[in-house]
């Protein structure tokens, strides 16, 4: 069975846009006094600089909803905490109303999934009203359904952050975690710069509290933890590999490598959604041609098996056109690993997306693919 890489690439691009279109929307309320660093935090954690586009859309007197086209995320930026007790009470009511309205829709795209309450470590004090506010808020039964994370912003002094964290933990508030962060590097003086930290912890902790339906969304929108993206992508590779092995076990006439293409397309779509990159057809074509489509412009089932057989130590026994279950699994894993590896390099800035369809990108993908082909069998020995 012969399929052109061009056709597969086109189908992959369609699958990717479908996958991204179907991501559920993650909704977060970010609360705290003006100046604590909410906008800086939001822009550092999520792609597309969500807090930079003007003011967002007002949803209540003290709350604005920040969204951006093609980003499955809504941030409710809450202000007014610095304006005294009366306004704080109003804000609390607005938060409760927003949560209730979301719950009433019974639609995951409309419900509030997490609240970040931001306190500025650098200000060196928490007002008792703020603690009281959190305490009251977490007593409301609507809110008990929404996890709250206290984010200690501008924690360039880790010593102060630790002290504040300890103090807050002793208050026994009903919150998920108290997490010190520094969203952007901070110049302490001419000689010393405190490096940004903690944002990956924030993503990890929030991720543990979110429903499974929002896991791909979270990875799609966050830009601070490569480890979390890789973990999620590895799960997609494992799923596809298991499916490929099952498919290769079914005795159908076309049980060659080409029969695995739909499964592999779904895997590529998942990994792309997790990274949140705008991947075009030339990238996918390059990926295919430097891995499973190694012989020219076609993905030829038997050729892939033969090529892989050359690379797999002790795999010379693969007979006929039927692809063995092991080979199906190995090829699928290796393709996933090659794609994951190259996107990881883009994430960490060692390559740019445009590199991927060049000679440099292709030879890197080929190397990643071949390394991955050898690895699973080695591990079994
Ligand atoms: N270097 C550095 N500056 C920060 C950080 N967080 C906030 N700031 C600064 O603190 C000020 C207020 O931050 P902003 O995000 O506008 O606070 P908001 O009113 O809560 O949205 C701005 O001048 C930011 O540049 C940080 O993590 N690192
Ligand atoms: Mg702001």
mmCIF file of C-alpha atoms and ligand atoms in Angstrom:
data_model
loop_
_atom_site.group_PDB
_atom_site.id
_atom_site.type_symbol
_atom_site.label_atom_id
_atom_site.label_comp_id
_atom_site.label_asym_id
_atom_site.label_seq_id
_atom_site.Cartn_x
_atom_site.Cartn_y
_atom_site.Cartn_z
ATOM 1 C CA UNK A 1 0.000 0.000 0.000
ATOM 2 C CA UNK A 2 1.371 3.290 -1.099
ATOM 3 C CA UNK A 3 0.425 6.723 0.206
ATOM 4 C CA UNK A 4 1.994 10.027 -0.662
ATOM 5 C CA UNK A 5 3.559 11.974 2.187
ATOM 6 C CA UNK A 6 1.832 15.022 0.773
ATOM 7 C CA UNK A 7 -1.582 13.455 1.306
ATOM 8 C CA UNK A 8 -0.693 12.318 4.803
ATOM 9 C CA UNK A 9 0.672 15.773 5.623
ATOM 10 C CA UNK A 10 -2.547 17.394 4.396
ATOM 11 C CA UNK A 11 -4.621 15.019 6.520
ATOM 12 C CA UNK A 12 -2.379 15.701 9.501
ATOM 13 C CA UNK A 13 -2.856 19.456 9.162
ATOM 14 C CA UNK A 14 -6.623 18.945 9.079
ATOM 15 C CA UNK A 15 -6.457 16.690 12.124
ATOM 16 C CA UNK A 16 -4.353 19.267 13.968
ATOM 17 C CA UNK A 17 -6.775 22.124 13.351
ATOM 18 C CA UNK A 18 -9.711 19.911 14.286
ATOM 19 C CA UNK A 19 -7.932 18.889 17.487
ATOM 20 C CA UNK A 20 -7.163 22.481 18.441
ATOM 21 C CA UNK A 21 -10.676 23.637 17.590
ATOM 22 C CA UNK A 22 -12.058 20.981 19.938
ATOM 23 C CA UNK A 23 -9.966 21.956 22.945
ATOM 24 C CA UNK A 24 -12.122 22.943 25.918
ATOM 25 C CA UNK A 25 -11.677 26.435 27.328
ATOM 26 C CA UNK A 26 -9.818 26.841 30.602
ATOM 27 C CA UNK A 27 -11.195 29.625 32.850
ATOM 28 C CA UNK A 28 -9.155 31.155 35.655
ATOM 29 C CA UNK A 29 -9.974 34.008 38.024
ATOM 30 C CA UNK A 30 -6.833 35.963 38.903
ATOM 31 C CA UNK A 31 -7.433 38.151 41.946
ATOM 32 C CA UNK A 32 -5.294 40.495 44.024
ATOM 33 C CA UNK A 33 -4.438 44.126 44.558
ATOM 34 C CA UNK A 34 -3.405 46.382 41.721
ATOM 35 C CA UNK A 35 0.350 46.334 41.279
ATOM 36 C CA UNK A 36 0.998 42.884 42.769
ATOM 37 C CA UNK A 37 1.962 41.567 39.348
ATOM 38 C CA UNK A 38 -1.135 39.876 37.950
ATOM 39 C CA UNK A 39 -0.683 41.085 34.377
ATOM 40 C CA UNK A 40 3.027 40.251 34.429
ATOM 41 C CA UNK A 41 2.204 36.776 35.727
ATOM 42 C CA UNK A 42 -0.498 36.095 33.136
ATOM 43 C CA UNK A 43 1.747 37.215 30.287
ATOM 44 C CA UNK A 44 4.626 35.085 31.519
ATOM 45 C CA UNK A 45 2.623 31.886 32.048
ATOM 46 C CA UNK A 46 0.436 31.827 28.950
ATOM 47 C CA UNK A 47 1.137 32.219 25.259
ATOM 48 C CA UNK A 48 0.028 35.227 23.223
ATOM 49 C CA UNK A 49 0.517 37.873 25.966
ATOM 50 C CA UNK A 50 -3.089 37.762 27.039
ATOM 51 C CA UNK A 51 -2.880 40.663 29.497
ATOM 52 C CA UNK A 52 -1.343 43.068 27.009
ATOM 53 C CA UNK A 53 -4.333 43.555 24.717
ATOM 54 C CA UNK A 54 -5.905 46.638 26.203
ATOM 55 C CA UNK A 55 -8.379 46.106 28.970
ATOM 56 C CA UNK A 56 -10.357 43.013 28.056
ATOM 57 C CA UNK A 57 -14.104 42.799 28.223
ATOM 58 C CA UNK A 58 -15.807 44.010 31.438
ATOM 59 C CA UNK A 59 -17.939 41.237 32.960
ATOM 60 C CA UNK A 60 -18.680 42.797 36.341
ATOM 61 C CA UNK A 61 -17.755 46.116 37.921
ATOM 62 C CA UNK A 62 -14.379 44.848 39.108
ATOM 63 C CA UNK A 63 -13.712 42.025 36.719
ATOM 64 C CA UNK A 64 -12.536 41.879 33.148
ATOM 65 C CA UNK A 65 -12.338 38.869 30.921
ATOM 66 C CA UNK A 66 -9.145 38.523 28.920
ATOM 67 C CA UNK A 67 -9.276 36.312 25.858
ATOM 68 C CA UNK A 68 -7.492 36.050 22.544
ATOM 69 C CA UNK A 69 -8.546 34.481 19.297
ATOM 70 C CA UNK A 70 -7.492 30.844 18.942
ATOM 71 C CA UNK A 71 -6.345 30.585 22.568
ATOM 72 C CA UNK A 72 -8.638 28.240 24.584
ATOM 73 C CA UNK A 73 -8.262 30.280 27.746
ATOM 74 C CA UNK A 74 -10.178 33.019 29.570
ATOM 75 C CA UNK A 75 -8.624 34.970 32.413
ATOM 76 C CA UNK A 76 -10.896 36.933 34.727
ATOM 77 C CA UNK A 77 -8.661 39.748 35.923
ATOM 78 C CA UNK A 78 -10.021 41.062 39.196
ATOM 79 C CA UNK A 79 -9.210 44.461 40.597
ATOM 80 C CA UNK A 80 -10.256 46.655 43.495
ATOM 81 C CA UNK A 81 -8.781 44.826 46.478
ATOM 82 C CA UNK A 82 -6.765 47.875 47.409
ATOM 83 C CA UNK A 83 -9.922 49.980 47.677
ATOM 84 C CA UNK A 84 -10.930 48.871 51.143
ATOM 85 C CA UNK A 85 -13.379 46.573 52.840
ATOM 86 C CA UNK A 86 -16.552 47.597 51.017
ATOM 87 C CA UNK A 87 -15.089 47.044 47.601
ATOM 88 C CA UNK A 88 -13.524 43.760 48.742
ATOM 89 C CA UNK A 89 -16.988 42.569 49.772
ATOM 90 C CA UNK A 90 -18.308 43.593 46.366
ATOM 91 C CA UNK A 91 -15.499 41.781 44.601
ATOM 92 C CA UNK A 92 -16.226 38.671 46.627
ATOM 93 C CA UNK A 93 -19.854 38.787 45.534
ATOM 94 C CA UNK A 94 -18.816 39.286 41.916
ATOM 95 C CA UNK A 95 -16.482 36.280 42.151
ATOM 96 C CA UNK A 96 -19.282 34.165 43.624
ATOM 97 C CA UNK A 97 -21.745 35.344 40.974
ATOM 98 C CA UNK A 98 -19.285 34.544 38.205
ATOM 99 C CA UNK A 99 -18.667 31.069 39.620
ATOM 100 C CA UNK A 100 -22.407 30.428 39.976
ATOM 101 C CA UNK A 101 -23.219 31.625 36.496
ATOM 102 C CA UNK A 102 -20.551 29.309 35.131
ATOM 103 C CA UNK A 103 -21.820 26.332 37.130
ATOM 104 C CA UNK A 104 -25.389 27.004 35.985
ATOM 105 C CA UNK A 105 -24.419 26.550 32.340
ATOM 106 C CA UNK A 106 -23.187 22.991 33.094
ATOM 107 C CA UNK A 107 -20.723 23.642 30.285
ATOM 108 C CA UNK A 108 -17.055 22.986 30.958
ATOM 109 C CA UNK A 109 -16.179 25.867 28.624
ATOM 110 C CA UNK A 110 -18.025 28.310 30.889
ATOM 111 C CA UNK A 111 -17.193 27.134 34.400
ATOM 112 C CA UNK A 112 -14.415 28.617 36.513
ATOM 113 C CA UNK A 113 -11.696 25.997 36.987
ATOM 114 C CA UNK A 114 -9.252 27.693 39.305
ATOM 115 C CA UNK A 115 -8.714 30.886 41.296
ATOM 116 C CA UNK A 116 -5.269 32.385 41.731
ATOM 117 C CA UNK A 117 -5.117 34.809 44.622
ATOM 118 C CA UNK A 118 -1.986 36.927 44.215
ATOM 119 C CA UNK A 119 -0.092 38.444 47.111
ATOM 120 C CA UNK A 120 3.043 40.523 46.581
ATOM 121 C CA UNK A 121 5.978 39.077 48.526
ATOM 122 C CA UNK A 122 7.945 42.275 47.981
ATOM 123 C CA UNK A 123 5.355 44.357 49.840
ATOM 124 C CA UNK A 124 6.374 42.284 52.859
ATOM 125 C CA UNK A 125 2.985 42.136 54.442
ATOM 126 C CA UNK A 126 -0.411 40.592 54.000
ATOM 127 C CA UNK A 127 -3.287 42.561 55.298
ATOM 128 C CA UNK A 128 -5.517 40.663 57.718
ATOM 129 C CA UNK A 129 -8.470 41.576 55.466
ATOM 130 C CA UNK A 130 -6.935 39.619 52.616
ATOM 131 C CA UNK A 131 -6.583 36.483 54.714
ATOM 132 C CA UNK A 132 -10.092 37.019 55.993
ATOM 133 C CA UNK A 133 -11.302 37.424 52.404
ATOM 134 C CA UNK A 134 -9.758 34.119 51.356
ATOM 135 C CA UNK A 135 -11.110 32.430 54.464
ATOM 136 C CA UNK A 136 -14.641 33.657 53.810
ATOM 137 C CA UNK A 137 -14.438 32.895 50.123
ATOM 138 C CA UNK A 138 -13.341 29.308 50.697
ATOM 139 C CA UNK A 139 -16.238 28.787 53.120
ATOM 140 C CA UNK A 140 -18.829 29.466 50.416
ATOM 141 C CA UNK A 141 -20.041 26.175 49.099
ATOM 142 C CA UNK A 142 -19.904 27.236 45.447
ATOM 143 C CA UNK A 143 -16.240 28.023 45.886
ATOM 144 C CA UNK A 144 -15.360 24.728 47.485
ATOM 145 C CA UNK A 145 -15.806 23.333 44.001
ATOM 146 C CA UNK A 146 -13.134 25.672 42.653
ATOM 147 C CA UNK A 147 -9.541 25.130 43.760
ATOM 148 C CA UNK A 148 -7.730 28.230 45.007
ATOM 149 C CA UNK A 149 -3.988 28.702 44.719
ATOM 150 C CA UNK A 150 -2.266 31.516 46.592
ATOM 151 C CA UNK A 151 0.467 32.897 44.348
ATOM 152 C CA UNK A 152 3.230 34.859 46.066
ATOM 153 C CA UNK A 153 4.299 37.235 43.317
ATOM 154 C CA UNK A 154 7.571 39.159 42.940
ATOM 155 C CA UNK A 155 9.365 36.680 45.209
ATOM 156 C CA UNK A 156 12.860 37.851 44.325
ATOM 157 C CA UNK A 157 13.700 37.394 47.990
ATOM 158 C CA UNK A 158 13.265 33.678 48.582
ATOM 159 C CA UNK A 159 13.769 34.251 52.274
ATOM 160 C CA UNK A 160 10.795 36.620 52.457
ATOM 161 C CA UNK A 161 8.748 34.305 50.257
ATOM 162 C CA UNK A 162 9.433 31.324 52.513
ATOM 163 C CA UNK A 163 8.495 33.299 55.611
ATOM 164 C CA UNK A 164 5.272 34.540 54.022
ATOM 165 C CA UNK A 165 4.431 31.066 52.776
ATOM 166 C CA UNK A 166 4.973 29.585 56.228
ATOM 167 C CA UNK A 167 2.795 32.259 57.800
ATOM 168 C CA UNK A 168 -0.016 31.638 55.305
ATOM 169 C CA UNK A 169 0.156 27.858 55.702
ATOM 170 C CA UNK A 170 -0.262 28.325 59.445
ATOM 171 C CA UNK A 171 -3.555 30.093 58.767
ATOM 172 C CA UNK A 172 -4.934 26.722 57.635
ATOM 173 C CA UNK A 173 -6.760 28.206 54.681
ATOM 174 C CA UNK A 174 -8.671 25.888 52.438
ATOM 175 C CA UNK A 175 -6.336 26.410 49.493
ATOM 176 C CA UNK A 176 -4.589 23.988 47.198
ATOM 177 C CA UNK A 177 -1.114 25.447 47.654
ATOM 178 C CA UNK A 178 0.850 28.598 48.431
ATOM 179 C CA UNK A 179 3.350 29.028 45.608
ATOM 180 C CA UNK A 180 6.140 31.641 45.501
ATOM 181 C CA UNK A 181 6.955 32.851 41.990
ATOM 182 C CA UNK A 182 8.999 35.423 40.165
ATOM 183 C CA UNK A 183 7.367 35.896 36.774
ATOM 184 C CA UNK A 184 10.172 37.932 35.217
ATOM 185 C CA UNK A 185 13.851 38.268 36.049
ATOM 186 C CA UNK A 186 14.349 41.027 38.598
ATOM 187 C CA UNK A 187 17.396 43.297 38.769
ATOM 188 C CA UNK A 188 18.231 43.606 42.431
ATOM 189 C CA UNK A 189 21.181 45.905 41.675
ATOM 190 C CA UNK A 190 23.772 46.396 38.933
ATOM 191 C CA UNK A 191 25.467 43.145 39.809
ATOM 192 C CA UNK A 192 22.734 40.769 40.785
ATOM 193 C CA UNK A 193 19.643 39.654 38.908
ATOM 194 C CA UNK A 194 17.120 37.306 40.485
ATOM 195 C CA UNK A 195 16.052 34.733 37.916
ATOM 196 C CA UNK A 196 12.389 34.032 37.237
ATOM 197 C CA UNK A 197 11.160 30.846 38.942
ATOM 198 C CA UNK A 198 8.130 28.965 40.213
ATOM 199 C CA UNK A 199 5.837 29.264 37.201
ATOM 200 C CA UNK A 200 6.339 25.596 36.297
ATOM 201 C CA UNK A 201 5.290 24.652 39.834
ATOM 202 C CA UNK A 202 2.150 26.750 39.456
ATOM 203 C CA UNK A 203 1.253 24.914 36.238
ATOM 204 C CA UNK A 204 1.994 21.512 37.720
ATOM 205 C CA UNK A 205 -0.102 22.129 40.845
ATOM 206 C CA UNK A 206 -3.004 23.554 38.875
ATOM 207 C CA UNK A 207 -2.810 20.661 36.406
ATOM 208 C CA UNK A 208 -3.194 18.146 39.217
ATOM 209 C CA UNK A 209 -6.517 19.745 40.187
ATOM 210 C CA UNK A 210 -8.031 20.052 36.708
ATOM 211 C CA UNK A 211 -10.387 17.553 35.092
ATOM 212 C CA UNK A 212 -8.837 15.328 32.436
ATOM 213 C CA UNK A 213 -10.759 17.121 29.688
ATOM 214 C CA UNK A 214 -8.664 20.228 30.322
ATOM 215 C CA UNK A 215 -5.223 18.627 30.334
ATOM 216 C CA UNK A 216 -4.479 19.200 26.660
ATOM 217 C CA UNK A 217 -5.831 22.743 26.946
ATOM 218 C CA UNK A 218 -3.552 23.529 29.870
ATOM 219 C CA UNK A 219 -0.527 22.295 27.946
ATOM 220 C CA UNK A 220 -1.641 24.138 24.826
ATOM 221 C CA UNK A 221 -1.816 27.505 26.594
ATOM 222 C CA UNK A 222 1.066 27.330 29.086
ATOM 223 C CA UNK A 223 4.591 28.296 28.007
ATOM 224 C CA UNK A 224 6.547 27.727 31.226
ATOM 225 C CA UNK A 225 6.948 23.981 31.669
ATOM 226 C CA UNK A 226 8.516 21.825 28.987
ATOM 227 C CA UNK A 227 8.483 18.910 31.434
ATOM 228 C CA UNK A 228 4.693 19.027 31.729
ATOM 229 C CA UNK A 229 4.255 19.236 27.958
ATOM 230 C CA UNK A 230 6.585 16.297 27.452
ATOM 231 C CA UNK A 231 4.773 14.235 30.069
ATOM 232 C CA UNK A 232 1.445 14.812 28.337
ATOM 233 C CA UNK A 233 2.952 14.178 24.883
ATOM 234 C CA UNK A 234 4.502 10.913 26.100
ATOM 235 C CA UNK A 235 1.028 9.797 27.183
ATOM 236 C CA UNK A 236 -0.237 10.496 23.638
ATOM 237 C CA UNK A 237 2.669 8.492 22.183
ATOM 238 C CA UNK A 238 1.943 5.601 24.536
ATOM 239 C CA UNK A 239 -1.737 5.607 23.548
ATOM 240 C CA UNK A 240 -0.908 5.611 19.838
ATOM 241 C CA UNK A 241 1.712 2.890 20.286
ATOM 242 C CA UNK A 242 -0.734 0.610 22.086
ATOM 243 C CA UNK A 243 -3.292 1.217 19.359
ATOM 244 C CA UNK A 244 -0.741 0.557 16.599
ATOM 245 C CA UNK A 245 0.249 -2.745 18.198
ATOM 246 C CA UNK A 246 -3.408 -3.747 18.397
ATOM 247 C CA UNK A 247 -3.996 -2.738 14.788
ATOM 248 C CA UNK A 248 -1.008 -4.724 13.571
ATOM 249 C CA UNK A 249 -2.309 -7.793 15.363
ATOM 250 C CA UNK A 250 -5.573 -7.703 13.422
ATOM 251 C CA UNK A 251 -5.056 -9.869 10.329
ATOM 252 C CA UNK A 252 -6.238 -7.553 7.566
ATOM 253 C CA UNK A 253 -4.831 -7.623 4.036
ATOM 254 C CA UNK A 254 -3.360 -4.144 4.355
ATOM 255 C CA UNK A 255 -1.584 -4.834 7.597
ATOM 256 C CA UNK A 256 1.497 -2.935 6.588
ATOM 257 C CA UNK A 257 2.966 0.277 7.920
ATOM 258 C CA UNK A 258 0.552 2.426 5.923
ATOM 259 C CA UNK A 259 -2.365 0.999 7.890
ATOM 260 C CA UNK A 260 -0.980 2.746 10.939
ATOM 261 C CA UNK A 261 -1.155 6.181 9.365
ATOM 262 C CA UNK A 262 -4.487 7.294 10.895
ATOM 263 C CA UNK A 263 -3.242 6.412 14.373
ATOM 264 C CA UNK A 264 -0.003 8.240 13.758
ATOM 265 C CA UNK A 265 -1.820 11.292 12.404
ATOM 266 C CA UNK A 266 -3.906 11.414 15.580
ATOM 267 C CA UNK A 267 -0.713 11.219 17.623
ATOM 268 C CA UNK A 268 0.897 14.062 15.678
ATOM 269 C CA UNK A 269 -2.250 16.150 16.161
ATOM 270 C CA UNK A 270 -2.197 15.544 19.927
ATOM 271 C CA UNK A 271 1.469 16.454 20.286
ATOM 272 C CA UNK A 272 0.979 19.616 18.205
ATOM 273 C CA UNK A 273 -1.993 20.693 20.333
ATOM 274 C CA UNK A 274 0.048 20.122 23.495
ATOM 275 C CA UNK A 275 2.847 22.379 22.260
ATOM 276 C CA UNK A 276 0.516 25.109 21.013
ATOM 277 C CA UNK A 277 2.693 25.870 17.989
ATOM 278 C CA UNK A 278 1.367 26.864 14.618
ATOM 279 C CA UNK A 279 2.705 23.984 12.596
ATOM 280 C CA UNK A 280 2.300 24.132 8.824
ATOM 281 C CA UNK A 281 2.270 21.438 6.191
ATOM 282 C CA UNK A 282 5.934 21.751 5.285
ATOM 283 C CA UNK A 283 6.891 20.829 8.851
ATOM 284 C CA UNK A 284 4.778 17.676 8.751
ATOM 285 C CA UNK A 285 6.079 16.783 5.283
ATOM 286 C CA UNK A 286 9.629 17.167 6.564
ATOM 287 C CA UNK A 287 8.832 15.021 9.596
ATOM 288 C CA UNK A 288 7.351 12.241 7.470
ATOM 289 C CA UNK A 289 10.013 12.283 4.792
ATOM 290 C CA UNK A 290 12.859 12.160 7.304
ATOM 291 C CA UNK A 291 11.272 9.331 9.297
ATOM 292 C CA UNK A 292 8.678 6.849 8.025
ATOM 293 C CA UNK A 293 8.634 8.140 4.456
ATOM 294 C CA UNK A 294 12.322 7.567 4.098
ATOM 295 C CA UNK A 295 12.155 6.424 0.495
ATOM 296 C CA UNK A 296 11.303 9.463 -1.546
ATOM 297 C CA UNK A 297 7.847 10.928 -1.514
ATOM 298 C CA UNK A 298 5.826 7.897 -0.510
ATOM 299 C CA UNK A 299 5.125 6.056 2.642
ATOM 300 C CA UNK A 300 5.463 2.539 1.382
ATOM 301 C CA UNK A 301 4.460 0.038 4.002
ATOM 302 C CA UNK A 302 6.923 -2.614 3.063
ATOM 303 C CA UNK A 303 9.713 -0.137 2.531
ATOM 304 C CA UNK A 304 9.259 1.276 6.002
ATOM 305 C CA UNK A 305 9.372 -2.187 7.470
ATOM 306 C CA UNK A 306 12.451 -3.047 5.445
ATOM 307 C CA UNK A 307 14.163 0.216 6.373
ATOM 308 C CA UNK A 308 13.295 -0.223 10.007
ATOM 309 C CA UNK A 309 14.414 -3.838 9.889
ATOM 310 C CA UNK A 310 17.873 -2.639 8.824
ATOM 311 C CA UNK A 311 18.015 -0.394 11.853
ATOM 312 C CA UNK A 312 16.551 -2.740 14.416
ATOM 313 C CA UNK A 313 19.118 -5.120 15.816
ATOM 314 C CA UNK A 314 17.866 -8.666 15.317
ATOM 315 C CA UNK A 315 14.717 -7.711 13.438
ATOM 316 C CA UNK A 316 15.666 -9.438 10.198
ATOM 317 C CA UNK A 317 12.985 -12.025 10.653
ATOM 318 C CA UNK A 318 10.090 -9.754 9.634
ATOM 319 C CA UNK A 319 8.429 -11.674 6.828
ATOM 320 C CA UNK A 320 6.314 -10.620 3.897
ATOM 321 C CA UNK A 321 4.128 -7.554 3.917
ATOM 322 C CA UNK A 322 2.593 -8.134 7.310
ATOM 323 C CA UNK A 323 4.036 -5.777 9.852
ATOM 324 C CA UNK A 324 4.768 -7.381 13.164
ATOM 325 C CA UNK A 325 3.056 -5.928 16.190
ATOM 326 C CA UNK A 326 6.412 -5.075 17.724
ATOM 327 C CA UNK A 327 7.554 -3.211 14.617
ATOM 328 C CA UNK A 328 4.261 -1.303 14.465
ATOM 329 C CA UNK A 329 4.765 -0.216 18.047
ATOM 330 C CA UNK A 330 8.407 0.670 17.555
ATOM 331 C CA UNK A 331 7.745 2.747 14.429
ATOM 332 C CA UNK A 332 4.904 4.625 16.095
ATOM 333 C CA UNK A 333 6.920 5.359 19.223
ATOM 334 C CA UNK A 334 9.913 6.468 17.165
ATOM 335 C CA UNK A 335 7.813 8.813 15.033
ATOM 336 C CA UNK A 336 6.262 10.313 18.169
ATOM 337 C CA UNK A 337 9.663 10.685 19.825
ATOM 338 C CA UNK A 338 11.158 12.358 16.743
ATOM 339 C CA UNK A 339 8.330 14.887 16.650
ATOM 340 C CA UNK A 340 8.370 15.425 20.417
ATOM 341 C CA UNK A 341 12.138 15.850 20.341
ATOM 342 C CA UNK A 342 12.108 18.436 17.584
ATOM 343 C CA UNK A 343 9.246 20.439 19.131
ATOM 344 C CA UNK A 344 11.110 20.384 22.448
ATOM 345 C CA UNK A 345 14.092 21.977 20.697
ATOM 346 C CA UNK A 346 11.785 24.667 19.330
ATOM 347 C CA UNK A 347 10.269 25.212 22.783
ATOM 348 C CA UNK A 348 13.677 25.718 24.366
ATOM 349 C CA UNK A 349 14.742 28.075 21.578
ATOM 350 C CA UNK A 350 17.445 25.826 20.100
ATOM 351 C CA UNK A 351 15.542 25.777 16.813
ATOM 352 C CA UNK A 352 12.744 27.784 15.257
ATOM 353 C CA UNK A 353 9.718 26.318 13.494
ATOM 354 C CA UNK A 354 11.067 27.470 10.129
ATOM 355 C CA UNK A 355 14.191 25.348 10.648
ATOM 356 C CA UNK A 356 12.177 22.166 10.653
ATOM 357 C CA UNK A 357 11.568 21.996 6.931
ATOM 358 C CA UNK A 358 15.228 22.717 6.173
ATOM 359 C CA UNK A 359 18.104 20.290 5.914
ATOM 360 C CA UNK A 360 19.111 21.038 9.491
ATOM 361 C CA UNK A 361 15.683 20.198 10.879
ATOM 362 C CA UNK A 362 15.249 17.102 8.754
ATOM 363 C CA UNK A 363 18.574 15.612 9.702
ATOM 364 C CA UNK A 364 17.793 16.233 13.382
ATOM 365 C CA UNK A 365 14.412 14.489 13.018
ATOM 366 C CA UNK A 366 16.052 11.585 11.240
ATOM 367 C CA UNK A 367 18.597 11.278 14.028
ATOM 368 C CA UNK A 368 15.876 11.412 16.713
ATOM 369 C CA UNK A 369 13.826 8.787 14.829
ATOM 370 C CA UNK A 370 16.726 6.400 14.416
ATOM 371 C CA UNK A 371 17.802 6.782 18.031
ATOM 372 C CA UNK A 372 14.269 6.030 19.169
ATOM 373 C CA UNK A 373 14.087 2.969 16.891
ATOM 374 C CA UNK A 374 17.090 1.463 18.556
ATOM 375 C CA UNK A 375 16.146 2.359 22.077
ATOM 376 C CA UNK A 376 13.073 0.256 22.922
ATOM 377 C CA UNK A 377 14.682 -2.996 21.798
ATOM 378 C CA UNK A 378 17.864 -2.136 23.646
ATOM 379 C CA UNK A 379 15.806 -1.560 26.763
ATOM 380 C CA UNK A 380 14.278 -4.998 26.440
ATOM 381 C CA UNK A 381 17.685 -6.710 26.293
HETATM 382 N N1 LIG B 1 10.988 42.153 37.408
HETATM 383 C C1 LIG B 1 9.740 41.860 37.722
HETATM 384 N N2 LIG B 1 8.810 42.835 37.816
HETATM 385 C C2 LIG B 1 7.537 42.505 38.123
HETATM 386 C C3 LIG B 1 7.156 41.178 38.351
HETATM 387 N N3 LIG B 1 5.838 41.159 38.630
HETATM 388 C C4 LIG B 1 5.423 42.441 38.581
HETATM 389 N N4 LIG B 1 6.435 43.260 38.281
HETATM 390 C C5 LIG B 1 6.371 44.709 38.124
HETATM 391 O O1 LIG B 1 5.431 45.231 39.026
HETATM 392 C C6 LIG B 1 4.620 46.202 38.426
HETATM 393 C C7 LIG B 1 3.140 45.845 38.526
HETATM 394 O O2 LIG B 1 2.901 44.664 37.818
HETATM 395 P P1 LIG B 1 1.536 44.340 37.054
HETATM 396 O O3 LIG B 1 1.709 43.030 36.426
HETATM 397 O O4 LIG B 1 1.138 45.468 36.201
HETATM 398 O O5 LIG B 1 0.518 44.246 38.288
HETATM 399 P P2 LIG B 1 -1.074 44.125 38.280
HETATM 400 O O6 LIG B 1 -1.614 45.469 38.571
HETATM 401 O O7 LIG B 1 -1.380 43.175 39.414
HETATM 402 O O8 LIG B 1 -1.506 43.598 36.965
HETATM 403 C C8 LIG B 1 5.087 46.336 36.974
HETATM 404 O O9 LIG B 1 5.975 47.425 36.883
HETATM 405 C C9 LIG B 1 5.836 45.050 36.737
HETATM 406 O O10 LIG B 1 6.852 45.197 35.794
HETATM 407 C C10 LIG B 1 8.171 40.156 38.242
HETATM 408 O O11 LIG B 1 7.933 38.944 38.392
HETATM 409 N N5 LIG B 1 9.421 40.551 37.930
HETATM 410 MG MG1 LIG B 2 -2.899 44.378 35.616
#
